[in-house]
PDB file of C-alpha atoms in Angstrom:
ATOM      1  CA  UNK A  82      -7.941 -33.874 -37.039  1.00 39.00           C
ATOM      2  CA  UNK A  83      -5.052 -31.811 -38.460  1.00 45.00           C
ATOM      3  CA  UNK A  84      -5.649 -29.231 -41.154  1.00 51.00           C
ATOM      4  CA  UNK A  85      -3.930 -30.803 -44.222  1.00 46.00           C
ATOM      5  CA  UNK A  86      -3.196 -27.492 -45.914  1.00 49.00           C
ATOM      6  CA  UNK A  87      -1.689 -26.012 -42.764  1.00 51.00           C
ATOM      7  CA  UNK A  88       0.358 -29.119 -41.969  1.00 46.00           C
ATOM      8  CA  UNK A  89       1.838 -29.071 -45.454  1.00 43.00           C
ATOM      9  CA  UNK A  90       2.972 -25.483 -44.974  1.00 49.00           C
ATOM     10  CA  UNK A  91       4.701 -25.779 -41.607  1.00 50.00           C
ATOM     11  CA  UNK A  92       8.039 -25.051 -43.248  1.00 55.00           C
ATOM     12  CA  UNK A  93       6.764 -21.534 -43.922  1.00 73.00           C
ATOM     13  CA  UNK A  94       6.928 -20.640 -40.200  1.00 81.00           C
ATOM     14  CA  UNK A  95      10.051 -19.046 -38.739  1.00 84.00           C
ATOM     15  CA  UNK A  96      10.928 -18.608 -35.053  1.00 87.00           C
ATOM     16  CA  UNK A  97       9.453 -15.113 -34.864  1.00 89.00           C
ATOM     17  CA  UNK A  98       6.167 -16.450 -36.260  1.00 89.00           C
ATOM     18  CA  UNK A  99       6.109 -19.171 -33.620  1.00 90.00           C
ATOM     19  CA  UNK A 100       6.814 -16.704 -30.817  1.00 89.00           C
ATOM     20  CA  UNK A 101       4.063 -14.383 -32.048  1.00 91.00           C
ATOM     21  CA  UNK A 102       1.525 -17.207 -32.182  1.00 91.00           C
ATOM     22  CA  UNK A 103       2.420 -18.350 -28.665  1.00 90.00           C
ATOM     23  CA  UNK A 104       2.292 -14.786 -27.341  1.00 90.00           C
ATOM     24  CA  UNK A 105      -1.113 -14.182 -28.948  1.00 91.00           C
ATOM     25  CA  UNK A 106      -2.446 -17.362 -27.427  1.00 88.00           C
ATOM     26  CA  UNK A 107      -1.290 -16.158 -24.005  1.00 88.00           C
ATOM     27  CA  UNK A 108      -2.243 -12.470 -24.209  1.00 88.00           C
ATOM     28  CA  UNK A 109      -5.444 -12.775 -26.323  1.00 89.00           C
ATOM     29  CA  UNK A 110      -4.728  -9.300 -27.749  1.00 90.00           C
ATOM     30  CA  UNK A 111      -2.223  -8.113 -30.326  1.00 88.00           C
ATOM     31  CA  UNK A 112      -1.160  -5.243 -28.080  1.00 88.00           C
ATOM     32  CA  UNK A 113      -0.420  -7.666 -25.238  1.00 88.00           C
ATOM     33  CA  UNK A 114       1.497 -10.025 -27.524  1.00 89.00           C
ATOM     34  CA  UNK A 115       3.527  -7.104 -28.895  1.00 89.00           C
ATOM     35  CA  UNK A 116       4.456  -5.994 -25.382  1.00 89.00           C
ATOM     36  CA  UNK A 117       5.546  -9.511 -24.422  1.00 88.00           C
ATOM     37  CA  UNK A 118       7.763  -9.720 -27.498  1.00 88.00           C
ATOM     38  CA  UNK A 119       9.024  -6.127 -27.134  1.00 88.00           C
ATOM     39  CA  UNK A 120       7.596  -5.181 -30.528  1.00 89.00           C
ATOM     40  CA  UNK A 121       5.521  -2.182 -31.472  1.00 91.00           C
ATOM     41  CA  UNK A 122       1.902  -2.850 -32.365  1.00 88.00           C
ATOM     42  CA  UNK A 123       2.368  -2.104 -36.056  1.00 90.00           C
ATOM     43  CA  UNK A 124       5.243  -4.580 -36.405  1.00 89.00           C
ATOM     44  CA  UNK A 125       3.241  -7.338 -34.716  1.00 89.00           C
ATOM     45  CA  UNK A 126       0.223  -6.625 -36.944  1.00 91.00           C
ATOM     46  CA  UNK A 127       2.358  -6.731 -40.112  1.00 91.00           C
ATOM     47  CA  UNK A 128       4.005 -10.006 -39.087  1.00 89.00           C
ATOM     48  CA  UNK A 129       0.665 -11.678 -38.413  1.00 91.00           C
ATOM     49  CA  UNK A 130      -0.819 -10.345 -41.674  1.00 90.00           C
ATOM     50  CA  UNK A 131       2.180 -11.576 -43.680  1.00 90.00           C
ATOM     51  CA  UNK A 132       1.980 -14.988 -42.026  1.00 90.00           C
ATOM     52  CA  UNK A 133      -1.709 -15.373 -42.871  1.00 89.00           C
ATOM     53  CA  UNK A 134      -1.066 -14.320 -46.458  1.00 89.00           C
ATOM     54  CA  UNK A 135       1.791 -16.813 -46.830  1.00 88.00           C
ATOM     55  CA  UNK A 136      -0.334 -19.619 -45.447  1.00 88.00           C
ATOM     56  CA  UNK A 137      -3.453 -18.559 -47.318  1.00 88.00           C
ATOM     57  CA  UNK A 138      -5.567 -19.100 -44.216  1.00 90.00           C
ATOM     58  CA  UNK A 139      -7.039 -16.903 -41.485  1.00 91.00           C
ATOM     59  CA  UNK A 140      -5.560 -17.732 -38.080  1.00 92.00           C
ATOM     60  CA  UNK A 141      -7.481 -15.320 -35.846  1.00 90.00           C
ATOM     61  CA  UNK A 142     -10.844 -13.625 -35.811  1.00 89.00           C
ATOM     62  CA  UNK A 143     -10.564 -10.034 -34.619  1.00 85.00           C
ATOM     63  CA  UNK A 144     -13.173  -8.722 -32.187  1.00 81.00           C
ATOM     64  CA  UNK A 145     -13.562  -5.938 -29.658  1.00 77.00           C
ATOM     65  CA  UNK A 146     -12.635  -8.347 -26.878  1.00 79.00           C
ATOM     66  CA  UNK A 147      -9.457  -9.613 -28.519  1.00 85.00           C
ATOM     67  CA  UNK A 148      -8.092 -12.143 -30.983  1.00 89.00           C
ATOM     68  CA  UNK A 149      -9.884 -15.500 -31.115  1.00 88.00           C
ATOM     69  CA  UNK A 150      -8.118 -18.359 -32.891  1.00 89.00           C
ATOM     70  CA  UNK A 151      -9.828 -20.061 -35.801  1.00 91.00           C
ATOM     71  CA  UNK A 152      -9.607 -23.847 -36.246  1.00 92.00           C
ATOM     72  CA  UNK A 153      -6.461 -23.336 -38.309  1.00 91.00           C
ATOM     73  CA  UNK A 154      -5.173 -20.844 -35.756  1.00 87.00           C
ATOM     74  CA  UNK A 155      -5.633 -23.320 -32.916  1.00 91.00           C
ATOM     75  CA  UNK A 156      -3.623 -25.910 -34.837  1.00 91.00           C
ATOM     76  CA  UNK A 157      -0.909 -23.358 -35.563  1.00 90.00           C
ATOM     77  CA  UNK A 158      -0.742 -22.323 -31.896  1.00 91.00           C
ATOM     78  CA  UNK A 159      -0.485 -25.951 -30.773  1.00 91.00           C
ATOM     79  CA  UNK A 160       2.356 -26.505 -33.218  1.00 90.00           C
ATOM     80  CA  UNK A 161       4.142 -23.275 -32.170  1.00 89.00           C
ATOM     81  CA  UNK A 162       3.960 -24.080 -28.462  1.00 88.00           C
ATOM     82  CA  UNK A 163       5.167 -27.641 -29.075  1.00 88.00           C
ATOM     83  CA  UNK A 164       8.140 -26.540 -31.184  1.00 88.00           C
ATOM     84  CA  UNK A 165       9.149 -23.767 -28.768  1.00 86.00           C
ATOM     85  CA  UNK A 166       8.940 -26.198 -25.853  1.00 83.00           C
ATOM     86  CA  UNK A 167      11.085 -28.760 -27.676  1.00 84.00           C
ATOM     87  CA  UNK A 168      13.686 -26.111 -28.531  1.00 83.00           C
ATOM     88  CA  UNK A 169      13.760 -24.962 -24.920  1.00 79.00           C
ATOM     89  CA  UNK A 170      14.109 -28.514 -23.599  1.00 77.00           C
ATOM     90  CA  UNK A 171      16.907 -29.307 -26.070  1.00 76.00           C
ATOM     91  CA  UNK A 172      18.738 -26.123 -25.091  1.00 71.00           C
ATOM     92  CA  UNK A 173      18.594 -27.050 -21.418  1.00 69.00           C
ATOM     93  CA  UNK A 174      19.847 -30.589 -22.079  1.00 66.00           C
ATOM     94  CA  UNK A 175      22.748 -29.321 -24.163  1.00 67.00           C
ATOM     95  CA  UNK A 176      23.588 -26.648 -21.617  1.00 63.00           C
ATOM     96  CA  UNK A 177      23.755 -29.342 -18.952  1.00 59.00           C
ATOM     97  CA  UNK A 178      26.855 -30.715 -20.672  1.00 56.00           C
ATOM     98  CA  UNK A 179      28.755 -27.441 -20.159  1.00 57.00           C
ATOM     99  CA  UNK A 180      31.462 -28.227 -17.582  1.00 57.00           C
ATOM    100  CA  UNK A 181      33.026 -24.777 -17.267  1.00 61.00           C
ATOM    101  CA  UNK A 182      33.284 -22.937 -13.933  1.00 73.00           C
ATOM    102  CA  UNK A 183      33.136 -19.686 -15.886  1.00 79.00           C
ATOM    103  CA  UNK A 184      30.224 -18.065 -17.619  1.00 85.00           C
ATOM    104  CA  UNK A 185      26.821 -16.766 -16.589  1.00 89.00           C
ATOM    105  CA  UNK A 186      24.287 -18.114 -14.090  1.00 92.00           C
ATOM    106  CA  UNK A 187      20.923 -16.378 -13.878  1.00 91.00           C
ATOM    107  CA  UNK A 188      19.397 -16.315 -10.406  1.00 93.00           C
ATOM    108  CA  UNK A 189      15.894 -15.065  -9.679  1.00 91.00           C
ATOM    109  CA  UNK A 190      14.941 -14.001  -6.159  1.00 93.00           C
ATOM    110  CA  UNK A 191      12.923 -11.357  -4.367  1.00 92.00           C
ATOM    111  CA  UNK A 192      14.126  -7.839  -3.643  1.00 92.00           C
ATOM    112  CA  UNK A 193      14.184  -8.515   0.099  1.00 92.00           C
ATOM    113  CA  UNK A 194      16.097 -11.792  -0.179  1.00 94.00           C
ATOM    114  CA  UNK A 195      18.697 -10.315  -2.504  1.00 94.00           C
ATOM    115  CA  UNK A 196      19.837  -8.050   0.322  1.00 92.00           C
ATOM    116  CA  UNK A 197      20.147 -11.097   2.564  1.00 95.00           C
ATOM    117  CA  UNK A 198      22.258 -13.229   0.173  1.00 95.00           C
ATOM    118  CA  UNK A 199      24.347 -10.428  -1.388  1.00 95.00           C
ATOM    119  CA  UNK A 200      27.353 -11.277   0.866  1.00 95.00           C
ATOM    120  CA  UNK A 201      27.294 -14.867  -0.448  1.00 95.00           C
ATOM    121  CA  UNK A 202      27.407 -13.617  -4.027  1.00 95.00           C
ATOM    122  CA  UNK A 203      30.227 -11.212  -3.163  1.00 95.00           C
ATOM    123  CA  UNK A 204      32.278 -14.068  -1.685  1.00 94.00           C
ATOM    124  CA  UNK A 205      31.570 -16.180  -4.770  1.00 92.00           C
ATOM    125  CA  UNK A 206      32.786 -13.349  -6.975  1.00 91.00           C
ATOM    126  CA  UNK A 207      36.056 -13.195  -5.005  1.00 92.00           C
ATOM    127  CA  UNK A 208      36.665 -16.948  -5.284  1.00 89.00           C
ATOM    128  CA  UNK A 209      35.495 -17.392  -8.901  1.00 88.00           C
ATOM    129  CA  UNK A 210      36.019 -14.131 -10.845  1.00 89.00           C
ATOM    130  CA  UNK A 211      35.112 -15.851 -14.124  1.00 89.00           C
ATOM    131  CA  UNK A 212      31.607 -16.597 -12.864  1.00 91.00           C
ATOM    132  CA  UNK A 213      28.965 -13.947 -13.578  1.00 93.00           C
ATOM    133  CA  UNK A 214      25.780 -14.169 -11.528  1.00 94.00           C
ATOM    134  CA  UNK A 215      22.939 -12.198 -13.110  1.00 93.00           C
ATOM    135  CA  UNK A 216      20.073 -11.518 -10.699  1.00 93.00           C
ATOM    136  CA  UNK A 217      16.465 -11.183 -11.850  1.00 88.00           C
ATOM    137  CA  UNK A 218      14.314  -9.615  -9.133  1.00 88.00           C
ATOM    138  CA  UNK A 219      10.843 -11.148  -9.457  1.00 79.00           C
ATOM    139  CA  UNK A 220       8.111 -12.483  -7.190  1.00 67.00           C
ATOM    140  CA  UNK A 221       6.998 -15.571  -9.098  1.00 63.00           C
ATOM    141  CA  UNK A 222       8.391 -18.948 -10.186  1.00 58.00           C
ATOM    142  CA  UNK A 223       7.179 -18.183 -13.723  1.00 54.00           C
ATOM    143  CA  UNK A 224      10.492 -16.409 -14.330  1.00 57.00           C
ATOM    144  CA  UNK A 225      12.151 -19.785 -13.828  1.00 59.00           C
ATOM    145  CA  UNK A 226       9.618 -21.904 -15.713  1.00 55.00           C
ATOM    146  CA  UNK A 227       9.844 -19.561 -18.717  1.00 62.00           C
ATOM    147  CA  UNK A 228      13.609 -20.252 -18.751  1.00 64.00           C
ATOM    148  CA  UNK A 229      14.455 -16.632 -17.945  1.00 73.00           C
ATOM    149  CA  UNK A 230      16.599 -17.857 -15.049  1.00 81.00           C
ATOM    150  CA  UNK A 231      18.569 -20.979 -14.089  1.00 88.00           C
ATOM    151  CA  UNK A 232      17.802 -21.130 -10.367  1.00 91.00           C
ATOM    152  CA  UNK A 233      15.360 -19.419  -8.009  1.00 90.00           C
ATOM    153  CA  UNK A 234      15.528 -18.545  -4.319  1.00 93.00           C
ATOM    154  CA  UNK A 235      12.222 -17.572  -2.756  1.00 88.00           C
ATOM    155  CA  UNK A 236       9.779 -18.349   0.054  1.00 89.00           C
ATOM    156  CA  UNK A 237       6.677 -20.263  -0.985  1.00 82.00           C
ATOM    157  CA  UNK A 238       4.118 -22.770   0.236  1.00 76.00           C
ATOM    158  CA  UNK A 239       4.621 -25.024  -2.808  1.00 76.00           C
ATOM    159  CA  UNK A 240       6.840 -25.211  -5.892  1.00 78.00           C
ATOM    160  CA  UNK A 241       6.103 -26.345  -9.474  1.00 74.00           C
ATOM    161  CA  UNK A 242       6.211 -30.128  -9.932  1.00 75.00           C
ATOM    162  CA  UNK A 243       8.557 -30.033 -12.933  1.00 73.00           C
ATOM    163  CA  UNK A 244      11.378 -28.335 -11.000  1.00 79.00           C
ATOM    164  CA  UNK A 245      13.927 -29.645  -8.509  1.00 85.00           C
ATOM    165  CA  UNK A 246      13.376 -27.949  -5.140  1.00 87.00           C
ATOM    166  CA  UNK A 247      15.385 -27.943  -1.918  1.00 90.00           C
ATOM    167  CA  UNK A 248      13.973 -26.444   1.320  1.00 93.00           C
ATOM    168  CA  UNK A 249      16.662 -24.351   3.026  1.00 95.00           C
ATOM    169  CA  UNK A 250      15.068 -22.662   6.034  1.00 95.00           C
ATOM    170  CA  UNK A 251      11.926 -21.354   7.678  1.00 94.00           C
ATOM    171  CA  UNK A 252      11.289 -17.647   7.194  1.00 95.00           C
ATOM    172  CA  UNK A 253       9.618 -16.079  10.237  1.00 95.00           C
ATOM    173  CA  UNK A 254       7.555 -12.881  10.196  1.00 96.00           C
ATOM    174  CA  UNK A 255       6.414 -10.503  12.939  1.00 96.00           C
ATOM    175  CA  UNK A 256       4.750  -7.132  13.317  1.00 97.00           C
ATOM    176  CA  UNK A 257       7.101  -4.129  13.425  1.00 97.00           C
ATOM    177  CA  UNK A 258       6.803  -0.448  14.124  1.00 97.00           C
ATOM    178  CA  UNK A 259       9.103   2.536  14.594  1.00 96.00           C
ATOM    179  CA  UNK A 260       9.631   4.102  18.029  1.00 93.00           C
ATOM    180  CA  UNK A 261       8.482   7.475  16.685  1.00 92.00           C
ATOM    181  CA  UNK A 262       5.128   5.939  15.733  1.00 95.00           C
ATOM    182  CA  UNK A 263       4.719   3.691  18.799  1.00 94.00           C
ATOM    183  CA  UNK A 264       5.830   6.185  21.463  1.00 92.00           C
ATOM    184  CA  UNK A 265       2.285   7.164  22.525  1.00 90.00           C
ATOM    185  CA  UNK A 266       0.707   3.780  21.790  1.00 88.00           C
ATOM    186  CA  UNK A 267       2.300   1.551  24.440  1.00 80.00           C
ATOM    187  CA  UNK A 268      -0.924  -0.211  25.440  1.00 82.00           C
ATOM    188  CA  UNK A 269      -2.684  -0.093  22.067  1.00 88.00           C
ATOM    189  CA  UNK A 270      -3.962  -3.258  20.392  1.00 92.00           C
ATOM    190  CA  UNK A 271      -1.889  -3.685  17.173  1.00 93.00           C
ATOM    191  CA  UNK A 272      -5.092  -4.459  15.244  1.00 92.00           C
ATOM    192  CA  UNK A 273      -6.332  -0.910  15.950  1.00 93.00           C
ATOM    193  CA  UNK A 274      -3.191   0.888  14.732  1.00 96.00           C
ATOM    194  CA  UNK A 275      -2.401   2.288  11.285  1.00 97.00           C
ATOM    195  CA  UNK A 276      -1.357  -0.540   8.976  1.00 98.00           C
ATOM    196  CA  UNK A 277       1.017  -0.694   6.024  1.00 98.00           C
ATOM    197  CA  UNK A 278       0.154  -3.491   3.630  1.00 97.00           C
ATOM    198  CA  UNK A 279       1.424  -5.251   0.496  1.00 95.00           C
ATOM    199  CA  UNK A 280      -0.678  -4.461  -2.569  1.00 93.00           C
ATOM    200  CA  UNK A 281      -2.580  -6.861  -4.841  1.00 91.00           C
ATOM    201  CA  UNK A 282       0.567  -7.914  -6.717  1.00 88.00           C
ATOM    202  CA  UNK A 283       1.737  -9.571  -3.478  1.00 90.00           C
ATOM    203  CA  UNK A 284      -1.634 -11.069  -2.556  1.00 89.00           C
ATOM    204  CA  UNK A 285      -0.094 -14.566  -2.697  1.00 86.00           C
ATOM    205  CA  UNK A 286       2.093 -13.868   0.342  1.00 89.00           C
ATOM    206  CA  UNK A 287       1.083 -15.370   3.668  1.00 91.00           C
ATOM    207  CA  UNK A 288       1.413 -11.909   5.245  1.00 93.00           C
ATOM    208  CA  UNK A 289      -1.061 -10.467   2.723  1.00 94.00           C
ATOM    209  CA  UNK A 290      -3.555 -13.232   3.474  1.00 94.00           C
ATOM    210  CA  UNK A 291      -3.145 -12.701   7.220  1.00 96.00           C
ATOM    211  CA  UNK A 292      -3.808  -8.972   6.872  1.00 96.00           C
ATOM    212  CA  UNK A 293      -6.812  -9.568   4.592  1.00 95.00           C
ATOM    213  CA  UNK A 294      -8.503 -11.791   7.190  1.00 95.00           C
ATOM    214  CA  UNK A 295      -7.653  -9.837  10.357  1.00 95.00           C
ATOM    215  CA  UNK A 296      -7.205  -6.134   9.636  1.00 96.00           C
ATOM    216  CA  UNK A 297     -10.086  -3.747   9.033  1.00 95.00           C
ATOM    217  CA  UNK A 298      -9.467  -2.255   5.560  1.00 95.00           C
ATOM    218  CA  UNK A 299     -10.103   1.217   6.982  1.00 95.00           C
ATOM    219  CA  UNK A 300      -6.980   0.786   9.158  1.00 96.00           C
ATOM    220  CA  UNK A 301      -4.739   0.364   6.088  1.00 97.00           C
ATOM    221  CA  UNK A 302      -3.091   3.710   5.340  1.00 97.00           C
ATOM    222  CA  UNK A 303      -0.464   2.670   2.772  1.00 97.00           C
ATOM    223  CA  UNK A 304       0.096  -0.094   0.214  1.00 96.00           C
ATOM    224  CA  UNK A 305       3.144  -1.017  -1.869  1.00 95.00           C
ATOM    225  CA  UNK A 306       4.372  -3.805  -4.160  1.00 92.00           C
ATOM    226  CA  UNK A 307       7.702  -4.192  -2.348  1.00 93.00           C
ATOM    227  CA  UNK A 308       8.510  -5.537   1.119  1.00 95.00           C
ATOM    228  CA  UNK A 309      11.621  -3.348   1.167  1.00 95.00           C
ATOM    229  CA  UNK A 310       9.431  -0.306   0.499  1.00 96.00           C
ATOM    230  CA  UNK A 311       7.065  -1.521   3.215  1.00 97.00           C
ATOM    231  CA  UNK A 312       9.965  -1.599   5.673  1.00 97.00           C
ATOM    232  CA  UNK A 313      10.963   1.926   4.667  1.00 97.00           C
ATOM    233  CA  UNK A 314       7.421   3.180   5.227  1.00 97.00           C
ATOM    234  CA  UNK A 315       7.361   1.574   8.672  1.00 97.00           C
ATOM    235  CA  UNK A 316      10.795   3.004   9.477  1.00 97.00           C
ATOM    236  CA  UNK A 317       9.530   6.474   8.548  1.00 97.00           C
ATOM    237  CA  UNK A 318       6.743   6.140  11.125  1.00 96.00           C
ATOM    238  CA  UNK A 319       3.775   5.799   8.773  1.00 97.00           C
ATOM    239  CA  UNK A 320       2.330   2.832  10.680  1.00 97.00           C
ATOM    240  CA  UNK A 321       3.045  -0.805  11.513  1.00 97.00           C
ATOM    241  CA  UNK A 322       3.881  -3.615   9.106  1.00 98.00           C
ATOM    242  CA  UNK A 323       4.020  -7.394   9.065  1.00 98.00           C
ATOM    243  CA  UNK A 324       7.532  -8.124   7.796  1.00 97.00           C
ATOM    244  CA  UNK A 325       9.941 -11.063   7.467  1.00 96.00           C
ATOM    245  CA  UNK A 326      12.075 -10.933  10.608  1.00 96.00           C
ATOM    246  CA  UNK A 327      15.324 -10.943   8.620  1.00 95.00           C
ATOM    247  CA  UNK A 328      14.141  -7.695   7.037  1.00 95.00           C
ATOM    248  CA  UNK A 329      12.621  -6.024  10.099  1.00 96.00           C
ATOM    249  CA  UNK A 330      15.320  -7.010  12.605  1.00 95.00           C
ATOM    250  CA  UNK A 331      18.035  -5.524  10.381  1.00 93.00           C
ATOM    251  CA  UNK A 332      16.515  -2.021  10.603  1.00 95.00           C
ATOM    252  CA  UNK A 333      17.518  -0.129  13.761  1.00 95.00           C
ATOM    253  CA  UNK A 334      14.480   2.139  13.414  1.00 96.00           C
ATOM    254  CA  UNK A 335      12.088  -0.788  13.910  1.00 97.00           C
ATOM    255  CA  UNK A 336      11.053  -2.905  16.869  1.00 95.00           C
ATOM    256  CA  UNK A 337       9.131  -6.167  16.959  1.00 95.00           C
ATOM    257  CA  UNK A 338       5.830  -5.596  18.703  1.00 94.00           C
ATOM    258  CA  UNK A 339       4.742  -9.251  18.475  1.00 93.00           C
ATOM    259  CA  UNK A 340       6.551 -12.584  18.520  1.00 94.00           C
ATOM    260  CA  UNK A 341       6.936 -14.315  15.128  1.00 95.00           C
ATOM    261  CA  UNK A 342       3.481 -15.311  13.878  1.00 95.00           C
ATOM    262  CA  UNK A 343       3.246 -19.047  13.209  1.00 93.00           C
ATOM    263  CA  UNK A 344       0.474 -18.567  10.637  1.00 93.00           C
ATOM    264  CA  UNK A 345       2.740 -16.405   8.473  1.00 94.00           C
ATOM    265  CA  UNK A 346       5.898 -18.557   8.547  1.00 94.00           C
ATOM    266  CA  UNK A 347       7.007 -19.804   5.134  1.00 92.00           C
ATOM    267  CA  UNK A 348       9.637 -22.130   3.676  1.00 93.00           C
ATOM    268  CA  UNK A 349      12.624 -20.785   1.768  1.00 94.00           C
ATOM    269  CA  UNK A 350      13.205 -22.885  -1.364  1.00 93.00           C
ATOM    270  CA  UNK A 351      16.140 -23.131  -3.741  1.00 93.00           C
ATOM    271  CA  UNK A 352      14.731 -24.314  -7.060  1.00 89.00           C
ATOM    272  CA  UNK A 353      16.287 -25.288 -10.385  1.00 86.00           C
ATOM    273  CA  UNK A 354      15.747 -27.069 -13.688  1.00 81.00           C
ATOM    274  CA  UNK A 355      16.415 -30.827 -13.551  1.00 78.00           C
ATOM    275  CA  UNK A 356      18.537 -30.663 -16.730  1.00 70.00           C
ATOM    276  CA  UNK A 357      20.834 -27.964 -15.358  1.00 71.00           C
ATOM    277  CA  UNK A 358      21.354 -28.907 -11.724  1.00 66.00           C
ATOM    278  CA  UNK A 359      24.592 -30.839 -12.444  1.00 70.00           C
ATOM    279  CA  UNK A 360      26.189 -28.014 -14.441  1.00 80.00           C
ATOM    280  CA  UNK A 361      29.315 -27.130 -12.430  1.00 85.00           C
ATOM    281  CA  UNK A 362      28.866 -23.357 -12.560  1.00 88.00           C
ATOM    282  CA  UNK A 363      25.202 -23.631 -11.512  1.00 89.00           C
ATOM    283  CA  UNK A 364      26.076 -26.134  -8.806  1.00 88.00           C
ATOM    284  CA  UNK A 365      28.735 -23.704  -7.581  1.00 90.00           C
ATOM    285  CA  UNK A 366      26.122 -20.978  -7.107  1.00 93.00           C
ATOM    286  CA  UNK A 367      23.724 -23.452  -5.478  1.00 93.00           C
ATOM    287  CA  UNK A 368      26.419 -24.552  -3.029  1.00 92.00           C
ATOM    288  CA  UNK A 369      27.345 -20.959  -2.188  1.00 94.00           C
ATOM    289  CA  UNK A 370      23.743 -20.003  -1.442  1.00 95.00           C
ATOM    290  CA  UNK A 371      22.986 -23.212   0.436  1.00 94.00           C
ATOM    291  CA  UNK A 372      26.066 -22.832   2.636  1.00 94.00           C
ATOM    292  CA  UNK A 373      25.379 -19.186   3.386  1.00 95.00           C
ATOM    293  CA  UNK A 374      21.743 -19.814   4.308  1.00 95.00           C
ATOM    294  CA  UNK A 375      22.796 -22.723   6.545  1.00 94.00           C
ATOM    295  CA  UNK A 376      25.274 -20.488   8.391  1.00 94.00           C
ATOM    296  CA  UNK A 377      22.703 -17.693   8.797  1.00 94.00           C
ATOM    297  CA  UNK A 378      19.529 -19.699   9.331  1.00 93.00           C
ATOM    298  CA  UNK A 379      19.039 -18.033  12.734  1.00 92.00           C
ATOM    299  CA  UNK A 380      18.499 -14.712  10.945  1.00 93.00           C
ATOM    300  CA  UNK A 381      15.652 -16.191   8.917  1.00 94.00           C
ATOM    301  CA  UNK A 382      13.847 -18.278  11.514  1.00 91.00           C
ATOM    302  CA  UNK A 383      14.239 -15.458  14.070  1.00 80.00           C
ATOM    303  CA  UNK A 384      14.288 -17.151  17.485  1.00 71.00           C
ATOM    304  CA  UNK A 385      11.580 -15.910  19.806  1.00 59.00           C
ATOM    305  CA  UNK A 386      12.388 -12.954  22.011  1.00 56.00           C
ATOM    306  CA  UNK A 387      10.202 -10.594  23.952  1.00 51.00           C
ATOM    307  CA  UNK A 388       8.767  -7.802  21.812  1.00 53.00           C
ATOM    308  CA  UNK A 389      10.492  -4.476  22.429  1.00 51.00           C
ATOM    309  CA  UNK A 390       8.626  -1.680  24.156  1.00 45.00           C
ATOM    310  CA  UNK A 391       8.639   1.788  22.640  1.00 41.00           C
ATOM    311  CA  UNK A 392      11.250   4.063  24.128  1.00 36.00           C
TER     312      UNK A 392
END
């Protein structure tokens, strides 16, 4: 049942109050909520204290483990999340009526894939100089679901149900090493060599899961949160790495030492909000990326060839 006193005072909330409540519900600590909202801790504390005084009700119980919502706090959080969601949905619907071929489109993709599609964005810039594509490099669809981007391009096993997704290609992966590292290891079993691995932030990747189930942890000599950095480490001769073929094949320092591994193949998805997909400027970016990937699909699915031998 709703708290009558709180319901009667809903007009006393402003947008910053709503965002703070939602952030506290997510982070469970005031420090975490402040970071998410790009506030300092003191400002967040003052805002929450002022809100509770205005409402005349305690919204959170403070403890060593974090901020726990009271009954009134839970109702306030539910209201804040509902209002913020409705505002976001309305903004997307209204934006979908924008028919201009100028303006900004925010694209989120991975660091590795940005290098692959950069020529498509350069060609789009030449043909439509009034179109600004802002790129957010991130490794999760949450950037898109939080409305921090309009469309996403990334490999994944699945995509969120509330988004429109189009599969574009298969992304193959193989094991790579540099000639300088492999020169005296011609007959060595790859599983016994020095391995370079993604870190925990990339544990969702198929390559990370493959390494976790097959490679002795004592063989891992380097970890990083970037596949581009992983390629650089392999190119420098630190060890071998399981890389997307479009990334490994493009580096002259590296050689495939295995065929593409079927267990590590993934699907490349282009994903967008249902309300925005018909916006001409967003559709223009979608078409540019889709066409470029179609023309260069062979780079991604990496047709089988015999692994190179060390020189």
